[in-house]
Structures are given as structure tokens and as C-alpha cells.
Short mmCIF file of C-alpha atoms in Angstrom, two decimals:
data_model
loop_
_atom_site.label_atom_id
_atom_site.label_comp_id
_atom_site.label_asym_id
_atom_site.label_seq_id
_atom_site.Cartn_x
_atom_site.Cartn_y
_atom_site.Cartn_z
CA MET A 1 109.77 187.25 -0.83
CA ILE A 2 107.64 189.37 -3.28
CA ARG A 3 108.53 192.40 -1.03
CA ALA A 4 112.26 191.68 -1.40
CA ALA A 5 111.96 191.23 -5.13
CA VAL A 6 110.12 194.62 -5.46
CA ALA A 7 112.75 196.35 -3.32
CA ALA A 8 115.54 194.83 -5.50
CA ALA A 9 113.98 195.84 -8.76
CA ALA A 10 113.41 199.38 -7.42
CA ALA A 11 116.95 199.67 -5.93
CA LEU A 12 118.39 198.33 -9.20
CA LEU A 13 116.55 200.98 -11.41
CA ILE A 14 117.47 203.86 -9.05
CA LEU A 15 121.11 202.77 -9.03
CA PHE A 16 121.06 202.25 -12.87
CA ILE A 17 120.01 206.06 -13.00
CA VAL A 18 122.24 207.46 -10.41
CA VAL A 19 125.50 205.78 -11.13
CA PRO A 20 125.95 207.16 -14.64
CA LEU A 21 125.12 210.61 -13.47
CA VAL A 22 127.65 210.36 -10.49
CA ALA A 23 130.25 208.83 -12.92
CA LEU A 24 129.86 211.94 -15.00
CA CYS A 25 130.57 214.16 -12.15
CA VAL A 26 133.70 212.07 -10.94
CA HIS A 27 135.21 212.53 -14.40
CA VAL A 28 135.94 216.32 -13.98
CA ALA A 29 137.28 218.47 -11.09
CA PRO A 30 135.02 221.49 -10.22
CA ASP A 31 137.52 224.02 -11.34
CA ARG A 32 137.88 222.43 -14.74
CA ILE A 33 134.04 222.65 -15.07
CA VAL A 34 134.24 226.43 -14.63
CA HIS A 35 137.18 226.52 -17.09
CA ALA A 36 135.29 224.56 -19.85
CA VAL A 37 132.15 226.75 -19.36
CA THR A 38 134.33 229.84 -19.86
CA THR A 39 136.08 228.54 -23.13
CA PRO A 40 134.52 230.12 -26.21
CA MET A 41 132.84 226.91 -27.27
CA GLY A 42 131.37 226.26 -23.85
CA ARG A 43 130.21 229.95 -23.36
CA ASP A 44 128.77 230.17 -26.78
CA ALA A 45 126.87 226.81 -26.30
CA LEU A 46 125.52 227.85 -22.84
CA ARG A 47 124.51 231.33 -24.16
CA LEU A 48 122.79 229.83 -27.31
CA SER A 49 121.05 227.10 -25.30
CA LEU A 50 119.60 229.74 -22.77
CA THR A 51 118.40 232.13 -25.55
CA THR A 52 117.05 229.56 -27.97
CA THR A 53 115.13 227.72 -25.19
CA ALA A 54 113.77 231.13 -23.98
CA CYS A 55 112.48 231.80 -27.40
CA SER A 56 111.05 228.41 -27.86
CA LEU A 57 109.26 228.62 -24.50
CA ALA A 58 107.84 231.98 -25.20
CA LEU A 59 106.54 230.60 -28.49
CA THR A 60 105.23 227.41 -26.73
CA LEU A 61 103.27 229.59 -24.20
CA ALA A 62 101.89 232.03 -26.72
CA LEU A 63 100.63 229.36 -29.20
CA GLY A 64 100.08 226.43 -26.78
CA THR A 65 98.00 228.18 -24.24
CA PRO A 66 94.95 229.07 -26.63
CA LEU A 67 95.32 225.59 -28.14
CA ALA A 68 95.22 223.87 -24.63
CA TYR A 69 92.12 225.96 -23.65
CA VAL A 70 90.35 225.07 -26.83
CA LEU A 71 91.13 221.38 -26.23
CA ALA A 72 89.98 221.58 -22.61
CA ARG A 73 86.81 223.54 -23.21
CA SER A 74 85.33 222.94 -26.65
CA THR A 75 83.35 219.89 -27.58
CA VAL A 76 84.04 220.21 -31.34
CA PRO A 77 84.05 216.92 -33.26
CA GLY A 78 87.56 215.83 -34.15
CA ARG A 79 89.04 216.92 -30.92
CA SER A 80 90.58 213.49 -30.43
CA VAL A 81 92.34 213.83 -33.62
CA LEU A 82 93.84 217.10 -32.35
CA ASP A 83 94.83 215.44 -29.30
CA ALA A 84 96.64 212.75 -31.26
CA ILE A 85 98.39 215.25 -33.44
CA ILE A 86 99.64 217.11 -30.27
CA ASP A 87 101.00 213.71 -28.88
CA LEU A 88 102.81 212.84 -32.03
CA PRO A 89 106.08 214.84 -31.42
CA ILE A 90 106.33 213.20 -28.18
CA VAL A 91 106.22 209.60 -29.60
CA VAL A 92 108.11 210.30 -32.85
CA PRO A 93 111.87 209.91 -32.51
CA PRO A 94 113.91 213.14 -32.61
CA ALA A 95 115.80 211.99 -35.74
CA VAL A 96 112.50 211.64 -37.42
CA ALA A 97 111.39 215.12 -36.39
CA GLY A 98 114.61 216.44 -37.76
CA LEU A 99 114.14 214.84 -41.24
CA ALA A 100 110.59 216.05 -41.24
CA LEU A 101 111.62 219.59 -40.44
CA LEU A 102 114.25 219.55 -43.24
CA PHE A 103 111.71 218.16 -45.71
CA ALA A 104 109.25 220.86 -44.54
CA PHE A 105 111.32 223.98 -44.21
CA GLY A 106 114.60 223.02 -46.09
CA HIS A 107 115.67 224.49 -49.52
CA PHE A 108 113.88 221.84 -51.56
CA GLY A 109 111.14 221.36 -48.76
CA VAL A 110 107.41 221.70 -49.06
CA ALA A 111 107.66 225.28 -47.83
CA GLY A 112 110.86 225.97 -49.70
CA PRO A 113 109.51 227.98 -52.66
CA LEU A 114 107.51 230.12 -50.30
CA LEU A 115 110.56 230.78 -48.02
CA ASP A 116 112.65 231.49 -51.12
CA ALA A 117 110.15 234.11 -52.33
CA LEU A 118 110.27 235.71 -48.90
CA HIS A 119 114.30 235.43 -49.09
CA LEU A 120 114.09 233.39 -46.00
CA ARG A 121 116.58 230.63 -45.27
CA ILE A 122 115.88 228.47 -42.22
CA ALA A 123 118.12 225.50 -42.24
CA PHE A 124 121.48 226.13 -40.46
CA THR A 125 120.15 229.25 -38.66
CA THR A 126 119.43 229.88 -35.10
CA THR A 127 115.72 230.05 -36.12
CA ALA A 128 115.99 226.36 -37.12
CA VAL A 129 117.19 225.51 -33.45
CA VAL A 130 114.17 227.29 -31.98
CA LEU A 131 111.78 225.51 -34.46
CA ALA A 132 113.22 222.03 -33.60
CA GLN A 133 112.82 222.86 -29.86
CA LEU A 134 109.32 224.18 -30.37
CA PHE A 135 108.31 220.96 -32.29
CA VAL A 136 109.66 218.64 -29.64
CA GLY A 137 108.82 220.63 -26.53
CA ALA A 138 105.44 222.27 -27.07
CA PRO A 139 103.39 219.17 -26.82
CA PHE A 140 104.48 218.58 -23.24
CA TYR A 141 103.20 222.01 -22.31
CA VAL A 142 99.82 221.63 -24.29
CA ARG A 143 99.15 218.31 -22.63
CA ALA A 144 99.76 219.64 -19.14
CA ALA A 145 97.92 222.97 -19.75
CA ARG A 146 94.99 221.17 -21.05
CA ALA A 147 94.75 218.87 -17.94
CA GLY A 148 95.06 222.09 -15.84
CA PHE A 149 92.38 223.89 -17.65
CA VAL A 150 90.10 220.87 -17.48
CA SER A 151 90.58 220.88 -13.67
CA VAL A 152 89.29 224.43 -13.31
CA SER A 153 85.49 224.19 -12.68
CA ARG A 154 83.48 225.79 -15.59
CA THR A 155 81.06 227.06 -12.88
CA LEU A 156 83.68 229.41 -11.61
CA GLU A 157 84.50 230.86 -14.90
CA GLU A 158 80.62 231.26 -15.51
CA ALA A 159 80.15 232.89 -12.14
CA SER A 160 82.99 235.39 -12.97
CA GLU A 161 81.48 236.21 -16.24
CA THR A 162 77.98 236.65 -14.75
CA LEU A 163 79.67 239.17 -12.29
CA GLY A 164 80.64 241.20 -15.21
CA MET A 165 84.14 240.10 -16.00
CA GLY A 166 84.74 239.48 -19.66
CA PRO A 167 85.98 236.28 -20.98
CA LEU A 168 89.61 237.49 -21.23
CA ARG A 169 89.89 238.78 -17.84
CA THR A 170 88.09 235.77 -16.60
CA PHE A 171 90.76 233.77 -18.15
CA ALA A 172 93.55 235.89 -16.78
CA ARG A 173 92.19 236.26 -13.26
CA ILE A 174 90.39 233.06 -12.56
CA THR A 175 91.41 230.21 -15.00
CA VAL A 176 95.20 230.74 -15.18
CA PRO A 177 95.69 231.36 -11.40
CA LEU A 178 93.76 228.18 -10.61
CA ALA A 179 95.63 226.16 -13.08
CA PHE A 180 99.07 227.78 -12.55
CA PRO A 181 100.94 225.04 -10.81
CA VAL A 182 99.96 222.63 -13.59
CA LEU A 183 100.77 225.23 -16.30
CA ALA A 184 104.23 225.99 -14.82
CA GLY A 185 105.06 222.19 -14.40
CA GLY A 186 104.19 221.67 -18.05
CA ALA A 187 106.13 224.75 -19.23
CA MET A 188 109.10 223.53 -17.19
CA LEU A 189 108.89 220.07 -18.93
CA ALA A 190 108.63 221.61 -22.24
CA TRP A 191 111.59 223.84 -21.60
CA ALA A 192 113.79 220.98 -20.25
CA ARG A 193 112.77 218.99 -23.45
CA ALA A 194 113.77 221.76 -25.56
CA LEU A 195 117.11 222.25 -23.77
CA GLY A 196 118.04 218.58 -24.29
CA GLU A 197 117.08 218.59 -27.85
CA PHE A 198 119.78 217.06 -29.98
CA GLY A 199 118.78 214.75 -32.98
CA ALA A 200 116.30 217.13 -34.72
CA THR A 201 118.80 220.06 -34.11
CA ILE A 202 121.82 218.50 -35.62
CA MET A 203 119.88 217.16 -38.70
CA PHE A 204 117.79 220.33 -39.33
CA ALA A 205 119.85 223.19 -37.89
CA GLY A 206 123.41 221.76 -38.46
CA ASN A 207 126.31 222.42 -36.06
CA LEU A 208 128.12 225.80 -35.84
CA GLN A 209 129.52 227.29 -32.84
CA GLY A 210 127.41 230.32 -31.64
CA VAL A 211 124.84 229.84 -34.22
CA THR A 212 123.40 226.31 -33.83
CA GLN A 213 125.66 224.65 -31.56
CA THR A 214 123.69 224.19 -28.32
CA LEU A 215 124.87 222.52 -25.24
CA PRO A 216 123.82 218.91 -26.11
CA LEU A 217 125.61 219.34 -29.59
CA ALA A 218 128.82 220.79 -27.78
CA VAL A 219 128.70 217.78 -25.47
CA TYR A 220 128.56 215.38 -28.55
CA LEU A 221 131.14 217.20 -30.55
CA GLY A 222 133.48 217.56 -27.58
CA LEU A 223 133.43 213.74 -27.13
CA GLN A 224 133.74 213.24 -30.88
CA SER A 225 136.84 215.42 -31.17
CA GLY A 226 138.30 213.92 -28.14
CA ASP A 227 137.83 216.84 -25.74
CA LEU A 228 136.32 214.78 -23.06
CA GLU A 229 136.84 217.40 -20.34
CA LEU A 230 134.75 220.01 -22.26
CA SER A 231 132.20 217.24 -23.07
CA ALA A 232 131.78 216.15 -19.45
CA SER A 233 131.86 219.67 -18.03
CA LEU A 234 128.86 220.80 -20.28
CA ALA A 235 127.16 217.62 -19.47
CA ILE A 236 127.50 218.40 -15.86
CA VAL A 237 125.99 221.77 -16.47
CA LEU A 238 123.01 220.13 -18.13
CA VAL A 239 122.47 217.62 -15.30
CA ALA A 240 122.57 220.57 -12.91
CA ILE A 241 119.91 222.30 -14.93
CA ALA A 242 117.83 219.01 -15.10
CA LEU A 243 118.01 218.62 -11.42
CA ALA A 244 116.79 222.20 -10.73
CA VAL A 245 113.97 221.54 -13.25
CA ALA A 246 112.97 218.19 -11.71
CA GLY A 247 113.03 219.97 -8.20
CA GLY A 248 110.99 222.84 -9.43
CA VAL A 249 108.34 220.47 -10.92
CA ARG A 250 108.14 218.67 -7.65
CA VAL A 251 107.57 221.79 -5.71
CA LEU A 252 104.90 223.01 -7.98
CA GLU A 253 103.21 219.54 -7.97
CA ARG A 254 103.11 219.51 -4.14
CA ARG A 255 101.54 222.98 -4.26
CA ALA A 256 98.94 221.96 -6.84
CA SER A 257 97.74 218.85 -4.75
CA MET B 1 100.69 184.79 -13.71
CA ARG B 2 103.82 184.51 -11.73
CA ARG B 3 104.74 181.18 -13.31
CA ARG B 4 104.21 182.47 -16.80
CA SER B 5 106.54 185.50 -16.14
CA PHE B 6 109.22 183.10 -14.78
CA LEU B 7 108.88 181.03 -17.94
CA ILE B 8 109.38 184.21 -20.07
CA VAL B 9 112.49 185.17 -18.05
CA ALA B 10 113.88 181.63 -18.28
CA ALA B 11 113.35 181.47 -22.12
CA CYS B 12 115.10 184.90 -22.53
CA THR B 13 118.04 183.78 -20.36
CA VAL B 14 118.29 180.48 -22.25
CA GLY B 15 117.97 182.29 -25.56
CA VAL B 16 120.62 184.91 -24.98
CA ALA B 17 122.94 182.34 -23.43
CA ASN B 18 122.66 180.10 -26.45
CA LEU B 19 123.17 182.79 -29.04
CA PRO B 20 127.06 183.01 -28.99
CA ALA B 21 127.45 179.32 -28.70
CA ARG B 22 125.37 178.76 -31.82
CA ALA B 23 127.10 181.48 -33.79
CA ARG B 24 130.39 179.94 -32.80
CA ALA B 25 129.34 176.54 -33.92
CA GLN B 26 128.43 177.70 -37.34
CA THR B 27 131.22 180.29 -38.41
CA LYS B 28 134.33 181.98 -37.40
CA PRO B 29 133.94 185.08 -35.10
CA THR B 30 132.84 188.32 -36.66
CA VAL B 31 135.54 190.99 -37.56
CA THR B 32 134.50 194.42 -36.37
CA VAL B 33 136.04 197.10 -38.60
CA PHE B 34 135.93 200.78 -37.59
CA ALA B 35 136.26 202.80 -40.85
CA ALA B 36 136.14 206.37 -42.07
CA ALA B 37 132.88 207.28 -43.48
CA SER B 38 134.40 207.79 -46.88
CA LEU B 39 135.40 204.12 -47.19
CA ARG B 40 131.76 202.93 -46.82
CA GLU B 41 131.09 202.07 -50.40
CA ALA B 42 134.47 200.37 -51.11
CA PHE B 43 134.49 198.41 -47.71
CA GLU B 44 130.89 197.20 -48.04
CA ALA B 45 131.54 195.99 -51.61
CA ALA B 46 134.68 194.27 -50.38
CA GLY B 47 133.05 192.70 -47.26
CA PRO B 48 131.36 189.69 -48.99
CA ALA B 49 134.61 188.88 -50.86
CA PHE B 50 136.61 189.05 -47.64
CA THR B 51 134.21 186.67 -45.94
CA LYS B 52 134.22 184.36 -48.82
CA ALA B 53 138.01 184.23 -48.88
CA SER B 54 138.65 184.01 -45.16
CA GLY B 55 135.48 182.61 -43.62
CA PHE B 56 135.30 185.56 -41.11
CA PRO B 57 131.97 187.42 -41.12
CA VAL B 58 132.71 191.21 -41.00
CA SER B 59 130.72 194.01 -39.57
CA PHE B 60 131.47 197.61 -40.23
CA ASP B 61 131.12 200.76 -38.22
CA PHE B 62 131.53 203.94 -40.37
CA GLY B 63 131.82 207.45 -38.93
CA GLY B 64 134.08 210.37 -38.70
CA SER B 65 137.58 209.14 -37.96
CA ASP B 66 137.76 211.28 -34.96
CA THR B 67 134.62 209.76 -33.50
CA LEU B 68 135.92 206.25 -34.16
CA ALA B 69 139.33 207.04 -32.59
CA THR B 70 137.61 208.48 -29.50
CA GLN B 71 135.51 205.33 -29.25
CA ILE B 72 138.68 203.14 -29.46
CA LEU B 73 140.35 205.17 -26.80
CA GLN B 74 137.25 204.56 -24.66
CA GLY B 75 137.72 200.82 -25.20
CA ALA B 76 135.26 200.11 -28.06
CA PRO B 77 135.75 196.43 -29.14
CA ALA B 78 137.10 197.30 -32.63
CA ASP B 79 139.35 194.80 -34.46
CA VAL B 80 140.52 196.99 -37.20
CA PHE B 81 140.72 200.81 -37.48
CA ALA B 82 140.90 202.57 -40.98
CA SER B 83 141.36 206.39 -40.57
CA ALA B 84 140.99 208.96 -43.22
CA ASN B 85 144.22 210.72 -41.93
CA THR B 86 147.20 210.08 -39.85
CA ALA B 87 146.24 212.54 -37.20
CA GLN B 88 143.39 210.31 -35.96
CA MET B 89 145.45 207.26 -36.13
CA GLN B 90 148.27 208.87 -34.12
CA ARG B 91 145.73 209.63 -31.32
CA VAL B 92 145.28 205.83 -30.90
CA THR B 93 148.91 204.90 -31.49
CA ALA B 94 149.20 203.20 -28.01
CA MET B 95 146.33 201.04 -28.85
CA VAL B 96 147.03 199.78 -32.39
CA ARG B 97 149.70 197.85 -34.08
CA VAL B 98 151.86 199.56 -36.73
CA PRO B 99 149.61 200.91 -39.40
CA LYS B 100 149.88 200.23 -43.14
CA THR B 101 148.96 202.85 -45.87
CA LEU B 102 145.75 201.67 -47.32
CA ALA B 103 144.93 204.18 -49.96
CA ARG B 104 144.91 207.81 -51.06
CA ASN B 105 142.03 210.07 -51.90
CA ARG B 106 141.62 213.58 -53.37
CA LEU B 107 139.53 216.70 -52.29
CA VAL B 108 136.92 218.23 -54.34
CA VAL B 109 134.40 220.99 -53.89
CA ILE B 110 130.81 220.03 -54.62
CA ALA B 111 127.78 222.20 -55.26
CA PRO B 112 124.07 221.43 -55.85
CA ALA B 113 123.47 220.76 -59.47
CA GLY B 114 120.86 223.46 -59.92
CA ASP B 115 122.65 226.10 -57.59
CA PRO B 116 124.57 228.67 -59.53
CA VAL B 117 126.16 230.49 -56.62
CA VAL B 118 129.42 228.63 -56.65
CA ALA B 119 131.07 228.60 -60.11
CA SER B 120 134.86 228.35 -58.98
CA VAL B 121 136.76 227.37 -55.84
CA ALA B 122 137.27 231.18 -55.29
CA ASP B 123 133.50 231.64 -54.89
CA LEU B 124 133.64 229.91 -51.66
CA GLY B 125 135.07 233.08 -50.20
CA LYS B 126 132.46 235.20 -51.90
CA SER B 127 130.28 237.09 -49.37
CA GLY B 128 127.04 235.32 -48.87
CA THR B 129 128.12 231.82 -50.08
CA LYS B 130 126.87 229.13 -47.82
CA VAL B 131 129.59 226.61 -47.11
CA VAL B 132 129.18 223.28 -45.19
CA LEU B 133 132.47 221.69 -43.98
CA ALA B 134 133.27 218.84 -41.68
CA ALA B 135 134.22 219.71 -38.34
CA ALA B 136 138.10 220.59 -38.15
CA SER B 137 138.63 217.26 -36.11
CA VAL B 138 137.14 215.20 -38.92
CA PRO B 139 139.93 214.42 -41.45
CA VAL B 140 138.07 215.95 -44.46
CA GLY B 141 137.40 219.03 -42.41
CA ALA B 142 141.21 219.35 -41.58
CA TYR B 143 142.20 218.73 -45.15
CA ALA B 144 139.89 221.40 -46.41
CA ARG B 145 141.09 223.85 -44.13
CA THR B 146 144.72 223.12 -45.05
CA ALA B 147 143.67 223.57 -48.70
CA PHE B 148 142.16 227.16 -48.08
CA GLY B 149 145.34 228.07 -46.27
CA THR B 150 147.44 226.89 -49.24
CA LEU B 151 145.26 228.84 -51.65
CA GLU B 152 145.90 232.08 -49.59
CA ARG B 153 149.49 232.13 -51.22
CA ASP B 154 147.86 232.42 -54.71
CA PRO B 155 147.22 236.03 -55.52
CA ALA B 156 144.12 234.95 -57.37
CA TYR B 157 142.52 233.95 -54.06
CA GLY B 158 144.65 236.47 -51.79
CA SER B 159 145.39 236.44 -48.21
CA GLY B 160 142.57 236.25 -45.99
CA PHE B 161 140.79 233.73 -48.24
CA ALA B 162 140.71 231.13 -45.60
CA ALA B 163 139.15 233.52 -43.18
CA ARG B 164 136.53 234.54 -45.76
CA VAL B 165 135.66 230.95 -46.29
CA ALA B 166 135.54 230.31 -42.61
CA ALA B 167 133.14 233.23 -42.23
CA ASN B 168 130.88 231.49 -44.81
CA VAL B 169 130.61 228.17 -43.05
CA VAL B 170 127.07 227.52 -41.92
CA SER B 171 127.46 224.04 -40.46
CA GLU B 172 130.25 221.87 -39.29
CA GLU B 173 129.10 218.33 -39.99
CA THR B 174 130.30 215.20 -38.07
CA ASP B 175 131.50 213.25 -41.12
CA VAL B 176 132.07 213.61 -44.75
CA LYS B 177 128.80 211.88 -45.86
CA ALA B 178 126.83 214.46 -43.88
CA VAL B 179 128.50 217.11 -45.94
CA VAL B 180 127.53 215.28 -49.24
CA THR B 181 123.90 215.04 -47.92
CA LYS B 182 123.56 218.60 -46.96
CA VAL B 183 124.91 219.88 -50.31
CA ALA B 184 122.88 217.25 -52.24
CA LEU B 185 119.70 218.55 -50.48
CA GLY B 186 120.61 222.11 -51.68
CA GLU B 187 120.80 223.40 -47.90
CA ALA B 188 124.26 224.78 -48.82
CA ASP B 189 126.00 226.35 -51.86
CA ALA B 190 128.99 224.17 -51.55
CA GLY B 191 131.01 221.73 -49.39
CA VAL B 192 134.26 219.99 -49.53
CA VAL B 193 134.34 216.19 -49.61
CA TYR B 194 136.61 213.47 -51.30
CA THR B 195 136.24 212.76 -54.99
CA THR B 196 135.16 209.19 -53.98
CA ASP B 197 132.15 210.55 -52.15
CA VAL B 198 130.56 211.63 -55.37
CA THR B 199 128.95 208.21 -55.96
CA PRO B 200 126.56 207.27 -58.54
CA ALA B 201 123.74 207.60 -56.09
CA VAL B 202 124.42 211.35 -55.71
CA ALA B 203 126.27 212.33 -58.80
CA SER B 204 123.24 213.68 -60.66
CA LYS B 205 122.38 216.09 -57.82
CA LEU B 206 125.97 217.57 -57.66
CA ARG B 207 128.47 219.66 -59.65
CA VAL B 208 132.11 218.87 -58.91
CA LEU B 209 134.88 221.54 -58.81
CA ARG B 210 138.46 220.61 -58.71
CA PHE B 211 141.09 222.44 -56.53
CA PRO B 212 143.93 224.02 -58.51
CA ALA B 213 146.80 221.57 -58.79
CA GLY B 214 148.84 221.37 -55.67
CA ALA B 215 146.51 223.27 -53.58
CA ALA B 216 144.64 220.42 -51.76
CA PRO B 217 146.71 218.03 -49.55
CA GLU B 218 146.35 214.38 -50.50
CA ALA B 219 144.32 212.33 -48.19
CA VAL B 220 146.21 209.39 -46.84
CA TYR B 221 144.29 206.41 -45.16
CA PRO B 222 146.21 204.42 -42.66
CA ILE B 223 144.81 201.14 -41.36
CA ALA B 224 145.86 199.06 -38.36
CA VAL B 225 145.01 196.09 -36.26
CA VAL B 226 143.77 197.23 -32.78
CA SER B 227 146.12 195.74 -30.20
CA ALA B 228 143.37 194.52 -27.82
CA ALA B 229 141.21 193.23 -30.84
CA PRO B 230 138.64 190.66 -29.48
CA ASN B 231 139.30 188.81 -32.86
CA PRO B 232 143.07 189.29 -33.65
CA ALA B 233 143.15 186.54 -36.37
CA GLY B 234 140.08 187.97 -38.11
CA ALA B 235 141.69 191.48 -37.91
CA ALA B 236 144.93 190.48 -39.39
CA ALA B 237 143.08 188.61 -42.16
CA PHE B 238 140.96 191.68 -42.97
CA VAL B 239 144.02 194.04 -43.14
CA ASP B 240 145.84 191.42 -45.36
CA PHE B 241 142.90 191.15 -47.62
CA ILE B 242 142.08 194.81 -48.12
CA THR B 243 145.67 195.66 -48.71
CA SER B 244 146.02 192.85 -51.26
CA PRO B 245 145.68 193.52 -54.97
CA ALA B 246 142.13 191.99 -54.83
CA GLY B 247 141.12 194.13 -51.86
CA LEU B 248 142.63 197.27 -53.29
CA GLY B 249 140.59 196.62 -56.34
CA TYR B 250 137.48 197.56 -54.56
CA LEU B 251 139.03 200.81 -53.55
CA LYS B 252 140.37 201.62 -56.91
CA ALA B 253 137.13 200.81 -58.50
CA ARG B 254 135.57 203.68 -56.50
CA GLY B 255 138.24 206.19 -57.21
CA PHE B 256 140.83 205.61 -54.50
CA GLU B 257 144.47 205.68 -55.36
CA GLU B 258 147.28 203.24 -54.26
#
């Protein structure tokens, strides 16, 4: 009885996830997908999504790796506060993130006078897209990377250092390779979150083809303007990318365990 | 434990099943009105008067007319659709009864109160001006683009004016209210909205520039009962009310024209 209920609940949720995704694919013929992706709007959105997520991933790795290592190794007081701050963008709704970014980096925002003095305008630029992605995506990487670094035994790092390797070389040759599957898994999740970013982007970066209109925005605007074929085609592209990411994370996790 | 969760499920089921029954017993069914974002203030003010006069509670869904039309085409349970142009009403022609003309509206250019970049409509085409428009599928976005095309024929603006403005567009927003917000926040130097969108709430943050006479098309708002309305009596009552002198009074009070 209980077993049947568990199986039914599980099947229900799986179906609930699979049916809408399949329905999406039934909506458009494969050759129309290719056509949609080669329209100017589709092509621009795909190119913009790939370039901006590459930038936000690079920033995530460059800024997130040192932070994750500090969080994993240091015993400074207030570390739990840092942990909580890192978790915030994951729990905060994207619309809130968009509003917060606008109030921070917008024309009348907290950093507005400074940015004005430097003749920088961020809202409505591709930079704003990257910042929104960094804000929502980076925490996923930092969390994973911290766990990965914690799993690397401190004794191995110490042994390496006593054998004459400096801390940087130890980090690059011992710590990173040992934690690699976890780091890569975290990076993939962060990238996928950045790719799917919608709410903060449309509020903070606006919507302009080729400049700030990423794939999720194009999906939304296609639907809004009645171009369902374009909307569904780009959505399918996003699902395909998501499948690849989910598969990649699985492979890395298996290698890690 | 198992018993308690059963009770919770049972309570939820009973509660949900009871809700509509109780609502029905107390009042008439709610009228769901899909309306262009620019109608927000006028319709929200008219709502309580309509409910008082007809007994139908009313709930509004405001958005870009293009979004609302798409939702109706996808089977959204709307009773009434009020669009900010005829093009979006025509998209749903097969799904609505014959539309009536509700009201008319005028286009204006708005600029942030403290931002000197745009002093005239011609400045929208000046290199470096940051312009925010609604997307071309949104009625106010379509009207604005038509206006720039008309202005090209005026030598003071010159041919290529529309293209110069288009090159200055930094964002295409999803409805007219989003344009107002972005300009009021100072994120853009100018935007094109309806005169009725310069509400008391934002007026102090904005400067209003008028288009030259005859340049901007007049915005026409058709309203129609949705054929498959879940609440046809309520839908008809709402259209009758809002097109009556009393209903139109709420629109005129906010700057709409008959």
C-alpha cells in the first residue's frame, strides 16, 4: 500500500516535469526550429546568451574561487555570515535581484554618482546582463567549490608545501585537481542559472535585440508578440542546453564519487 | 503521523471544494477584465462603482495589449478585452464579439525632470540620446514608430529621423507603464507614452513634450466581450457600464477623450 503510494507520487512528479517539456517539442517541427534560430532575433539572442554567460562564468570562476577557498579553509569569525550572504541570491527572487541591481547601479542608484563621474552607464547595456547573471549564478559555484575544497584533505596540501611547492602551485597542482569534479559541477550549475536568468535581466538590463535580449527574454517576447513558433523554438534550444548540462553534471558527479 | 497527514489532506480538499460554493452563495460571479496597461488608473477607479451598480465583483489583468491578446488566443478565461489599438483587437477577432470604441488617447514624449538631454521631440534623434520605447507589438510602441515616420516628412526633422531614433533605443519594454518607470527612474533620457500615463504619482519626476500637431496618431481603444467568456452576463454589464456616461467619466477624469 505504502509502496504503491510512493510509486504513484514519484510517477506523478516525473510526468509533471516531462509532459510540459515534451509538449514544447511537439509544438514545432524540427526544420522550423532551425529556421527560428537563424532569424535575426533568434540568432542575436543565441549569440548574446552564449557570450554573456561566458563572461559571467569567467567572472564567477575568477572571483568565486578565492572566496570559496577562504570559506573552506579559514576559521575567521563571521564566516557563517559570509556563508549566509553567499546564499542570499539563491533564495531571493530574481525580480528582487533586478530591482536591487537597479537601485545599486542605476542612474539614481547608490553607485550612480560614482558611475556618472566615470562616464559609465550600466543599465540597458550588455554589462548589465552579465552583472545580473553573475549575481544570480555565482553563489551556486561558490557553494559547490567550498564543499569541494573542504573535501580535499589539509594534510595533502601541507605535505605538498613541505616538499617545497609554494601555496599557489599546491593549489593549482593538488587542491584544484582533487576538487575538480565538484568545481566543474558547480560551474555548470552557475552557468545554467545564468543562461536561464530572466527577471533580473528584464528589470535591470531592459530588452533590446542584440544588446540585452538574451534567449529567455526572446522566448518571453516571442510569446508576447504572438510569434509562438519563435518562442517555442528558442525554448527548445534552451531545453536542449539544459539537458546537456544536467547530463554533464551527472557524469562529473559519478566521477567524483 | 499517517492519520494526521490524512486529516490535513482532507481539510485542504474540503476547503478547496467549498470555496467556489461559498463565493457563489454570497455574490454574483467575478468579471475578469483584460485591459491595456494604460487603462489601469481609470479602470481601477471605475471598478468599485461598477460592482456597486451591477453587483458583479470585477478583477483586472493589466498588461501590454499584445500580451493580453496572446493570452486570450491561448484560451485565458477573460470576460472582457480592452485593447489600446485595433491591431491587437483584430488578432482576437474570431474570439470576441463586435468591439465598441471605448476612448481615445494622445501620445507624448516624456523625459526625466532633471535630465536636460531632450529639450524637443527632435532631440530624440540626436546622437547619444537614450530612448526607451515599448516593443513594436505593444500598441504605444507601434503608435510611436508611426509618429516618427510621419515626422520624417517635416523638413525640420528630415528623412532618416525614424532610423536615427531607432538607433537611440536602448530598451523595448513590455508595456507602457514600464516605459514610464524607466524614464521616471532616470535610466533613459526620453520615452513615448500616452498623456494619461503622466499620472499625479509620477508627474513631478517627468517633463512632458508634445508632438507637433498631426504628427502622432490618435490612440483608439476598442473594448469587446470575449465570446467564450466564463461570465457572459457580467462581461456585457461591464462593457455597458464603462461605455455609459458614468463609466466614461472615470476615463475622462484621467485625460482620455471620447
